[in-house]
Coordinates of C-alpha atoms and ligand atoms in Angstrom, one line a residue:
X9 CA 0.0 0.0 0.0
X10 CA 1.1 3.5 -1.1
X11 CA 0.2 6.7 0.5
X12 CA 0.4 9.8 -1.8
X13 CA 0.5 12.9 -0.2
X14 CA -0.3 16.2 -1.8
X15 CA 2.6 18.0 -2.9
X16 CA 2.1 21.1 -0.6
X17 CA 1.9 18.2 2.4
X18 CA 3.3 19.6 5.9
X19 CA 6.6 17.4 7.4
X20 CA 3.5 17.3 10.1
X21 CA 1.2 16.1 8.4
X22 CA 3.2 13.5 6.6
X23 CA 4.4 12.0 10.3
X24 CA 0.7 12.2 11.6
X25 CA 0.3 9.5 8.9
X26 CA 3.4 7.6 9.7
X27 CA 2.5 7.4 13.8
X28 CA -1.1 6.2 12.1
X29 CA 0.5 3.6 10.1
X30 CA 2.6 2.7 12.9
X31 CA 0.0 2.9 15.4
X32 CA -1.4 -0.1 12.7
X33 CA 1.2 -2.5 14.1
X34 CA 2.7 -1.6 10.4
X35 CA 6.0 0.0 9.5
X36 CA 5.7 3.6 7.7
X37 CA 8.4 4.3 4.8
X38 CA 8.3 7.9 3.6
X39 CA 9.8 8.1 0.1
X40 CA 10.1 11.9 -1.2
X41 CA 9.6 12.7 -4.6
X42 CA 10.5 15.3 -6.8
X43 CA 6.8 16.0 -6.8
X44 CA 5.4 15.1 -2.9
X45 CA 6.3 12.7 -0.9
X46 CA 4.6 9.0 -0.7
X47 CA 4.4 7.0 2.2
X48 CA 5.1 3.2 1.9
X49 CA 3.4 0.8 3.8
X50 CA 4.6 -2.9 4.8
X51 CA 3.9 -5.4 7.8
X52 CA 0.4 -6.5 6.4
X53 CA -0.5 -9.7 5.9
X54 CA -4.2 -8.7 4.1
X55 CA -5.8 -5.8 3.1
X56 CA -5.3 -2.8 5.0
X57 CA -8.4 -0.2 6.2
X58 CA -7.9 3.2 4.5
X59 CA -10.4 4.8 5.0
X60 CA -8.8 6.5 8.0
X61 CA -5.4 7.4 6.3
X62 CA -7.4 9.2 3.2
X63 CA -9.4 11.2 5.2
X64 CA -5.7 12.6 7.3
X65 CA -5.2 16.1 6.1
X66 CA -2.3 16.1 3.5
X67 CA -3.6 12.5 1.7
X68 CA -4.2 12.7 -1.8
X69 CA -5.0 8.6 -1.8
X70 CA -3.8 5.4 -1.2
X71 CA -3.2 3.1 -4.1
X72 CA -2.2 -0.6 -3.9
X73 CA 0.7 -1.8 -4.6
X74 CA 0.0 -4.7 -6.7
X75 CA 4.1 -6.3 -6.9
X76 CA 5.6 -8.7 -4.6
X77 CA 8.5 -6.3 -4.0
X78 CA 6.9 -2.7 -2.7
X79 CA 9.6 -0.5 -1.8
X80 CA 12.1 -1.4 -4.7
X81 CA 9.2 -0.9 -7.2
X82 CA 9.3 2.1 -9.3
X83 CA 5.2 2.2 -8.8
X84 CA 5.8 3.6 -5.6
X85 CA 9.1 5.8 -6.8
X86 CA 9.0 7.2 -10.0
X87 CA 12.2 8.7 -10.0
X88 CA 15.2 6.8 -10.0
X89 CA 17.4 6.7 -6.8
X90 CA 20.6 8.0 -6.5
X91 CA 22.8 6.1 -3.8
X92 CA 25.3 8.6 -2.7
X93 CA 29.0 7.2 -1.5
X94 CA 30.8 9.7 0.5
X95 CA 34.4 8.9 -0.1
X96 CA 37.6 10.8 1.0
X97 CA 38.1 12.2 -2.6
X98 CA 34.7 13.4 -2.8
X99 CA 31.0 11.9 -3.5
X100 CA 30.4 9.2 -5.8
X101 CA 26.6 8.7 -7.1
X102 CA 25.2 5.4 -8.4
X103 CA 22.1 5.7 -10.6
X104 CA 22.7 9.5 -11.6
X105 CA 23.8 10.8 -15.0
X106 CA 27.5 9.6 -14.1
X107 CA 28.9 6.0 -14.3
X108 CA 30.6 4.9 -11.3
X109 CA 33.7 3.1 -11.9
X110 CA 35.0 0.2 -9.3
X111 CA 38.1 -1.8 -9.6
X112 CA 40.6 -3.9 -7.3
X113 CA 41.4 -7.3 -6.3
X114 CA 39.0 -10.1 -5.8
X115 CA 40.4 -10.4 -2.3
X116 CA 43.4 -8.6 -0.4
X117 CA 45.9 -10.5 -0.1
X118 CA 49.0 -8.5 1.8
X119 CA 49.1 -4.6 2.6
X120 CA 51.9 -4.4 -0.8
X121 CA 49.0 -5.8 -3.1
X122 CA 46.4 -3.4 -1.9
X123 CA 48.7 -0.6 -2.2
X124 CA 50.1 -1.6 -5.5
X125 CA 46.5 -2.3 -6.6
X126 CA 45.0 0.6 -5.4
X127 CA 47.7 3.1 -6.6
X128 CA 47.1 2.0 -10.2
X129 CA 43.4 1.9 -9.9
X130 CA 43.4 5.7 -8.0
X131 CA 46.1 6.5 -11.2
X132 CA 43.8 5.3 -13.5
X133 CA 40.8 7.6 -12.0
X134 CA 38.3 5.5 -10.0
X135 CA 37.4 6.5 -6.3
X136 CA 36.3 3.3 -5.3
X137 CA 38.5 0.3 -4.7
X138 CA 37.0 -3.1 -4.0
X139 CA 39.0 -6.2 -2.5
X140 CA 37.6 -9.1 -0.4
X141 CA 38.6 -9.7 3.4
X142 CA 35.8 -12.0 3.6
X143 CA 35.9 -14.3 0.8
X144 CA 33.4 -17.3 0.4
X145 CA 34.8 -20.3 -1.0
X146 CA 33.5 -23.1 -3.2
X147 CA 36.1 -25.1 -1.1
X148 CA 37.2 -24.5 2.5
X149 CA 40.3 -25.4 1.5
X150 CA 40.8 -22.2 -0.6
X151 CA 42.0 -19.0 0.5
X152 CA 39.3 -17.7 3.1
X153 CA 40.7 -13.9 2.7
X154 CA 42.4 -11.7 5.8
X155 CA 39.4 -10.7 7.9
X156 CA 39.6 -8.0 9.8
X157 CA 43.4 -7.8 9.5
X158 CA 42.1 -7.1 5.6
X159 CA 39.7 -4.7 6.4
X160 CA 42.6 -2.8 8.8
X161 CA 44.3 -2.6 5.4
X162 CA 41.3 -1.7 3.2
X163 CA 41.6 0.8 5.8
X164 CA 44.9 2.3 5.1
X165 CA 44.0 2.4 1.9
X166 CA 41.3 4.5 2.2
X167 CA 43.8 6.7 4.1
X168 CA 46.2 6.7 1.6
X169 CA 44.9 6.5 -1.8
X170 CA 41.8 9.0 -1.1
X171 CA 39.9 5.5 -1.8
X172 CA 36.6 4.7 -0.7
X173 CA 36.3 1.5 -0.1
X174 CA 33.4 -1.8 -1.3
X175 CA 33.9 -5.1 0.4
X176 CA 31.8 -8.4 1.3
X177 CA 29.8 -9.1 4.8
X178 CA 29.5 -13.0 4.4
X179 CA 27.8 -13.6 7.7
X180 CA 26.0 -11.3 10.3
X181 CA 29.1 -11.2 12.1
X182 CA 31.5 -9.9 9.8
X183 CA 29.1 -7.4 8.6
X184 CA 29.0 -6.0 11.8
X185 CA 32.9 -5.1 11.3
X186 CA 32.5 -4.5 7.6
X187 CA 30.1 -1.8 8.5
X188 CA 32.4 0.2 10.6
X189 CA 35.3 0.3 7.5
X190 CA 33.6 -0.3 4.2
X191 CA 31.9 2.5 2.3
X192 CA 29.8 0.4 0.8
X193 CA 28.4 -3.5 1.8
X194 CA 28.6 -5.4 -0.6
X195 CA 26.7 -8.8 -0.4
X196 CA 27.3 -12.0 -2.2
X197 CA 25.6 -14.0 -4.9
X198 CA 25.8 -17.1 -2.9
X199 CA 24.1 -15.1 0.3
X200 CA 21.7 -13.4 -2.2
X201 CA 18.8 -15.1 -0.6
X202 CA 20.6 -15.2 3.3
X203 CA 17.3 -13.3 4.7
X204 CA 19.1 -13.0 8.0
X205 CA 22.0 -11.4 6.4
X206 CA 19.9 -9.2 4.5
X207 CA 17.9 -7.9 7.5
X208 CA 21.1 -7.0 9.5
X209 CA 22.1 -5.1 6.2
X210 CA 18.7 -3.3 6.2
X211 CA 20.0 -1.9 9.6
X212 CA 23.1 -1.0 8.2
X213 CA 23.9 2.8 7.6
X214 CA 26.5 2.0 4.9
X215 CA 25.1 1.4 1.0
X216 CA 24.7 -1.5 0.0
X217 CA 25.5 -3.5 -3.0
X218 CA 23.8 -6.3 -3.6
X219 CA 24.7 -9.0 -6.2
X220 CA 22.6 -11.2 -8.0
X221 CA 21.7 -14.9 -7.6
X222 CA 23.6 -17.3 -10.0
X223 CA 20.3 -18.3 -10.4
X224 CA 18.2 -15.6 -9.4
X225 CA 15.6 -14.6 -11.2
X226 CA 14.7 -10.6 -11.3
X227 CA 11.7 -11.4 -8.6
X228 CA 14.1 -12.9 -6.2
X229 CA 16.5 -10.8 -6.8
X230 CA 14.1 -7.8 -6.5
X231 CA 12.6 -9.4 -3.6
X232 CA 16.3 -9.9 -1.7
X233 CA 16.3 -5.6 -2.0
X234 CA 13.1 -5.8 -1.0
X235 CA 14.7 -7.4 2.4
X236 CA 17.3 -4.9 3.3
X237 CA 14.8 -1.7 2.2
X238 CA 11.7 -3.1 4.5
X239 CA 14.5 -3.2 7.5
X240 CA 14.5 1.0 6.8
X241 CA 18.3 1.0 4.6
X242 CA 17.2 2.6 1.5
X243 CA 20.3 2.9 -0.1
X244 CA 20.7 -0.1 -2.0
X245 CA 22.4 -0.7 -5.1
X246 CA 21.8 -3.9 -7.2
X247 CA 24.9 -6.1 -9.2
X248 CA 24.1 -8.5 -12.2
X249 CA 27.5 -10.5 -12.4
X250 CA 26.3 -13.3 -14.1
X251 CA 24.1 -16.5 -13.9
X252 CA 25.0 -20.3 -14.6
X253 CA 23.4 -21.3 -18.2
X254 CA 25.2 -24.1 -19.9
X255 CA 27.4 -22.0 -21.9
X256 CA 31.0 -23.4 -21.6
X257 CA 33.3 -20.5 -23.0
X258 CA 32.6 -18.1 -19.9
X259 CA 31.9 -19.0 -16.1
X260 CA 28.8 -17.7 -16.1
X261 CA 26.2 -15.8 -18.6
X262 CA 26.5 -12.0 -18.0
X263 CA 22.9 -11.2 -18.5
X264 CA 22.7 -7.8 -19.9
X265 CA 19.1 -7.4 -20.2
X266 CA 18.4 -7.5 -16.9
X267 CA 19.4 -4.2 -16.8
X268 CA 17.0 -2.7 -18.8
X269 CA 14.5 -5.1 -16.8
X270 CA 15.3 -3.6 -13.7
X271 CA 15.2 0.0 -14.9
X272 CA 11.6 -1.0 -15.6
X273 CA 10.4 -2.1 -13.0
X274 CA 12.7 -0.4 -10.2
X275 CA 14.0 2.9 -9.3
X276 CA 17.2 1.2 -7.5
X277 CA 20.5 1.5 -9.6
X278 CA 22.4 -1.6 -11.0
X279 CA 25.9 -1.7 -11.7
X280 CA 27.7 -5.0 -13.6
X281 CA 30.7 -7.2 -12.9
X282 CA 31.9 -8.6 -15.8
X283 CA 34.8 -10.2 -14.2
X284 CA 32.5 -12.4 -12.5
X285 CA 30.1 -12.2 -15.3
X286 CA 32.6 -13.9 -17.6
X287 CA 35.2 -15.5 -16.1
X288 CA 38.0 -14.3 -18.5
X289 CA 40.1 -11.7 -18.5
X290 CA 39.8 -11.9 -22.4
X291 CA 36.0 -10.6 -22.2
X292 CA 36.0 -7.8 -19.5
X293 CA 37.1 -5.1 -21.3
X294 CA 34.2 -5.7 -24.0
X295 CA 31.5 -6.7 -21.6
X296 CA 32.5 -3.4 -20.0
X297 CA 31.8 -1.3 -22.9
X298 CA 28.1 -3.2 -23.6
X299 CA 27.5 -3.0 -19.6
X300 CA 27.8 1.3 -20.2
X301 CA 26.1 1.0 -23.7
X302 CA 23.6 -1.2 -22.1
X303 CA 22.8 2.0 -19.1
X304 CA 24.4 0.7 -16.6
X305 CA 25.1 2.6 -13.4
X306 CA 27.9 1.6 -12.7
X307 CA 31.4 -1.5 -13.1
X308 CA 32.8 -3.1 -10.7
X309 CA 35.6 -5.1 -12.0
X310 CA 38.2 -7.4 -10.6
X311 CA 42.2 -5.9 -11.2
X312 CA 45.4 -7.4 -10.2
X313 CA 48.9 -6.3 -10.7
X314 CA 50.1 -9.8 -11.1
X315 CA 46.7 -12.2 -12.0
X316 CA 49.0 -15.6 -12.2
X317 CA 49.8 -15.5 -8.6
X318 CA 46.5 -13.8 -7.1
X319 CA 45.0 -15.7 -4.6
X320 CA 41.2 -15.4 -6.0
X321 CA 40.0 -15.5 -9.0
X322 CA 42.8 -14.2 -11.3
X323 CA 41.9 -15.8 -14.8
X324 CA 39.0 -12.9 -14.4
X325 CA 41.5 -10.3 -13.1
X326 CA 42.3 -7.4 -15.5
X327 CA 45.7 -5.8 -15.4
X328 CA 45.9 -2.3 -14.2
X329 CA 46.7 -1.3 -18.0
X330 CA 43.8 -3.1 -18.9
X331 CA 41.7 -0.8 -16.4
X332 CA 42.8 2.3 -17.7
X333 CA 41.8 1.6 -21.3
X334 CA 38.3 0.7 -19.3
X335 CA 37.9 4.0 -18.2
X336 CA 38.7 5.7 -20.9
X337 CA 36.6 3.7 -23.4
X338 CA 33.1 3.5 -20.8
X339 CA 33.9 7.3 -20.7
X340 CA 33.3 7.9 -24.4
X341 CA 30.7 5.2 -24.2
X342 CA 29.0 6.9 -21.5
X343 CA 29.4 10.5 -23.9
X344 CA 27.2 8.8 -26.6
X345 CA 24.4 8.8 -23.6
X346 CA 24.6 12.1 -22.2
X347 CA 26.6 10.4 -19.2
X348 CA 29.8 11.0 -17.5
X349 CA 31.8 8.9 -15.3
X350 CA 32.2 9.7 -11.4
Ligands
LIG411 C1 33.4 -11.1 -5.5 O1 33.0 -10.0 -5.8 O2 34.6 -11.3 -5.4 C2 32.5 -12.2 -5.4 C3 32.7 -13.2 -4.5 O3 31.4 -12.1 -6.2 P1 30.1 -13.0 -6.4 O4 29.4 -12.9 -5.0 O5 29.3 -12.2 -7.4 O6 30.5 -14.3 -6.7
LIG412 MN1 36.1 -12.6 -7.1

């Protein structure tokens, strides 16, 4: 359920309807508009009475929300949402008319491969640097990542490179650390559907990013958002990275369309990862370019200064030459679209 209030609607009279909502046994979510404001409803399990909210001074009318996900859906938010990252070189925007551009390692390895990662990747003109401290495993035999002794250096990067900084919460626990040094959250495709993990996130007051399913489809994955939103953290920002089809020449099927499918039907922003999207360093660089053709908000790709001795996924890893060339071709891409990079 929706509540629309009119455009000249008092902050007063907008909370009058939230305490009513609340005073439901439901949760309020006030989402302003360029227009008015709208207040989101959730916590029903049937129909709700509103009679009494559209007769509250301010309500132009409530309208049902007839999708499974509510606050994700662009029916209750027309305009799209721009997830602002505060970052020690400044702000970067996901779903604005700039790209937002983030590169590093699949995981962090030492404090000497951050630095020489991040140096190339700052160099190259990103402001966000991702890396993994938290790495989940196909195998526990694998390399786990640094935990918090990687996050202390994710830190120091931060410091020192002007970086801000995207890394994993696997568990409830480590996203309770993650949240004190990460700018943004970022949550896994294998904990896609990990509701538990995905309420704590929705009490985070970090972004977060949120990847896709391998085998999501655009409900669940819309519905996961859905998750961390209804716990009151707005700023989310969805990841296609790939799904598993049969194909055999990449790791996974880098599913394009979905962006375009989620522009649709959401007002969140979605970035792409076609390091995990493909698998091959080979294909990054072009799946790059269709990602920005494509409108996507944003990359997040996978560099490393020496990809035959990384400790994660460095088939997929681009070399910090390689990531250069990226910026500079998504930023004519982006010029074709009346966009810019951030
Ligand atoms: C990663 O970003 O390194 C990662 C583990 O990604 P995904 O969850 O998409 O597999
Ligand atoms: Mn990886």
């Amino acid at each position: 359920m929706l509540v629309v209030m009119q455009s000249h609607a008092t902050e007063e009279q907008i909370r009058a309807v939230c305490e009513r909502i609340e005073a439901l046994g439901l949760r309020a979510h006030p989402i302003p508009g360029a227009a008015r404001t709208a207040v989101g409803i959730t916590g029903n399990s049937g129909e709700i009475e509103t009679g009494t909210l559209e007769s509250m001074p301010g309500v132009i009318e409530c309208i049902p929300v007839s999708k499974p996900y509510k606050l994700v859906s662009r029916d209750v938010k027309e305009e799209n949402t721009i997830v602002r990252v505060p970052t020690p070189s400044g702000e970067v925007t996901f779903g604005g008319t700039a790209v937002a551009i983030v590169g590093g390692p699949c995981a962090v390895e030492s404090r000497e491969q951050a630095f020489t990662i991040a140096e190339r990747v700052r160099d190259a003109g990103a402001r966000l640097f991702r890396g993994g401290a938290y790495k989940p495993r196909t195998s526990p035999y694998s390399f786990q990542g640094l935990c918090e002794q990687g996050l202390q250096i994710l830190a120091e990067v931060r410091a020192k490179f002007g970086l801000g900084i995207v890394t994993e919460a696997i568990d409830n626990e480590s996203l309770e650390l993650v949240e004190k040094y990460a700018d943004v959250i970022q949550i896994g495709a294998r904990n896609m559907q990990n509701f538990s993990l995905l309420k704590r996130a929705g009490h985070a007051r970090k972004p977060v990013l949120l990847k896709r399913g391998m085998s999501a489809t655009l409900d669940e994955f819309l519905m996961a958002a859905e998750y961390v939103m209804s716990e009151g953290n707005y700023q989310v920002i969805l990841c296609e990275r790939g799904v598993r089809t049969f194909t055999d020449h990449t790791r996974n099927t880098l599913d394009l369309s979905v962006v375009p499918a989620v522009q649709r039907r959401s007002h969140l922003p979605i970035v792409v990862d076609p390091s995990h999207g493909t698998g091959r360093r080979n294909k990054v660089l072009p799946l790059s370019r269709a990602a920005v053709a494509v409108g996507a908000d944003g990359i997040l790709v996978e560099v490393h200064h020496d990809p035959a001795h990384a400790l994660s996924d460095g088939p997929q890893s681009i070399l910090p030459e390689e990531f250069e060339q990226l910026i500079g071709e998504a930023r004519s891409i982006a010029a074709v679209l009346g966009r810019t990079l951030n």
